[in-house]
mmCIF file of C-alpha atoms in Angstrom:
data_model
loop_
_atom_site.group_PDB
_atom_site.id
_atom_site.type_symbol
_atom_site.label_atom_id
_atom_site.label_comp_id
_atom_site.label_asym_id
_atom_site.label_seq_id
_atom_site.Cartn_x
_atom_site.Cartn_y
_atom_site.Cartn_z
ATOM 1 C CA UNK A 1 177.705 125.302 22.023
ATOM 2 C CA UNK A 2 175.844 124.277 25.183
ATOM 3 C CA UNK A 3 174.551 120.784 25.889
ATOM 4 C CA UNK A 4 171.409 120.598 27.988
ATOM 5 C CA UNK A 5 169.211 117.921 29.522
ATOM 6 C CA UNK A 6 166.094 119.947 28.764
ATOM 7 C CA UNK A 7 164.952 123.165 27.083
ATOM 8 C CA UNK A 8 162.141 125.414 28.276
ATOM 9 C CA UNK A 9 160.608 127.934 25.879
ATOM 10 C CA UNK A 10 158.816 130.733 27.721
ATOM 11 C CA UNK A 11 156.606 132.878 25.471
ATOM 12 C CA UNK A 12 155.946 135.670 27.981
ATOM 13 C CA UNK A 13 158.749 138.097 27.022
ATOM 14 C CA UNK A 14 157.297 141.547 26.331
ATOM 15 C CA UNK A 15 158.439 143.441 23.239
ATOM 16 C CA UNK A 16 158.826 146.508 25.469
ATOM 17 C CA UNK A 17 161.613 144.738 27.402
ATOM 18 C CA UNK A 18 164.149 145.796 24.762
ATOM 19 C CA UNK A 19 165.256 142.210 24.121
ATOM 20 C CA UNK A 20 164.843 140.047 21.032
ATOM 21 C CA UNK A 21 164.994 136.994 23.315
ATOM 22 C CA UNK A 22 166.849 135.889 26.453
ATOM 23 C CA UNK A 23 168.591 132.601 27.128
ATOM 24 C CA UNK A 24 169.854 131.372 30.474
ATOM 25 C CA UNK A 25 171.153 128.155 31.968
ATOM 26 C CA UNK A 26 168.806 126.713 34.582
ATOM 27 C CA UNK A 27 170.252 123.793 36.548
ATOM 28 C CA UNK A 28 171.263 121.360 33.764
ATOM 29 C CA UNK A 29 168.946 122.806 31.131
ATOM 30 C CA UNK A 30 168.326 125.904 29.063
ATOM 31 C CA UNK A 31 165.497 128.430 29.384
ATOM 32 C CA UNK A 32 164.741 130.620 26.379
ATOM 33 C CA UNK A 33 162.428 133.588 26.929
ATOM 34 C CA UNK A 34 160.774 134.717 23.690
ATOM 35 C CA UNK A 35 157.893 136.936 22.609
ATOM 36 C CA UNK A 36 154.455 135.550 21.874
ATOM 37 C CA UNK A 37 154.995 136.133 18.146
ATOM 38 C CA UNK A 38 158.257 134.184 18.182
ATOM 39 C CA UNK A 39 156.538 131.376 20.124
ATOM 40 C CA UNK A 40 153.860 131.130 17.433
ATOM 41 C CA UNK A 41 156.540 130.963 14.728
ATOM 42 C CA UNK A 42 158.447 128.325 16.714
ATOM 43 C CA UNK A 43 155.338 126.182 17.101
ATOM 44 C CA UNK A 44 154.675 126.346 13.369
ATOM 45 C CA UNK A 45 158.290 125.430 12.581
ATOM 46 C CA UNK A 46 158.065 122.425 14.915
ATOM 47 C CA UNK A 47 154.809 121.289 13.275
ATOM 48 C CA UNK A 48 156.425 121.623 9.843
ATOM 49 C CA UNK A 49 159.673 119.974 11.052
ATOM 50 C CA UNK A 50 161.694 122.997 9.932
ATOM 51 C CA UNK A 51 164.888 124.359 11.489
ATOM 52 C CA UNK A 52 164.393 127.509 13.563
ATOM 53 C CA UNK A 53 166.803 130.155 14.845
ATOM 54 C CA UNK A 54 166.198 132.390 17.855
ATOM 55 C CA UNK A 55 168.524 135.377 18.186
ATOM 56 C CA UNK A 56 168.989 136.473 21.799
ATOM 57 C CA UNK A 57 170.145 139.818 23.142
ATOM 58 C CA UNK A 58 169.170 143.461 23.219
ATOM 59 C CA UNK A 59 167.367 144.862 20.188
ATOM 60 C CA UNK A 60 169.786 147.761 19.744
ATOM 61 C CA UNK A 61 173.045 145.908 20.534
ATOM 62 C CA UNK A 62 175.702 146.151 17.832
ATOM 63 C CA UNK A 63 177.905 143.265 18.988
ATOM 64 C CA UNK A 64 177.526 139.535 18.358
ATOM 65 C CA UNK A 65 174.353 138.072 19.795
ATOM 66 C CA UNK A 66 173.680 134.602 21.205
ATOM 67 C CA UNK A 67 171.614 132.252 19.061
ATOM 68 C CA UNK A 68 169.503 129.230 19.900
ATOM 69 C CA UNK A 69 169.347 126.963 16.854
ATOM 70 C CA UNK A 70 166.738 124.221 16.651
ATOM 71 C CA UNK A 71 167.832 121.761 13.982
ATOM 72 C CA UNK A 72 166.189 118.620 12.680
ATOM 73 C CA UNK A 73 168.490 115.691 11.964
ATOM 74 C CA UNK A 74 167.998 112.837 9.531
ATOM 75 C CA UNK A 75 168.851 109.971 11.873
ATOM 76 C CA UNK A 76 167.733 110.573 15.444
ATOM 77 C CA UNK A 77 169.024 107.194 16.668
ATOM 78 C CA UNK A 78 172.677 108.226 16.347
ATOM 79 C CA UNK A 79 172.289 111.630 18.035
ATOM 80 C CA UNK A 80 169.942 110.741 20.878
ATOM 81 C CA UNK A 81 171.363 107.447 22.176
ATOM 82 C CA UNK A 82 170.850 106.926 25.901
#
C-alpha cells in the first residue's frame, strides 16, 4: 500500500510496449501509465462512481503483478480529513 499526495493517469502507453500498465512514484505522488483503452474504461468507471482496478507489469510475466485500485468510499469526510 502506497500513500500519495496526488495521482497522475497517463493514457499514452502503447500496447506494443509489452506492458499492461506501469506505475511509478514521482516525488510524493504516483504516476500510472495506461493504454488509451484502459483510460477510456477508467473515465467511464469514474463517471459511474464504480471501483476500478489497474494491473501493472509485463503482459507475459508469470509472477505477482502490482495493482492500482481505485475505490469509492461511503463517507469521504472520515478518509479525507485535512
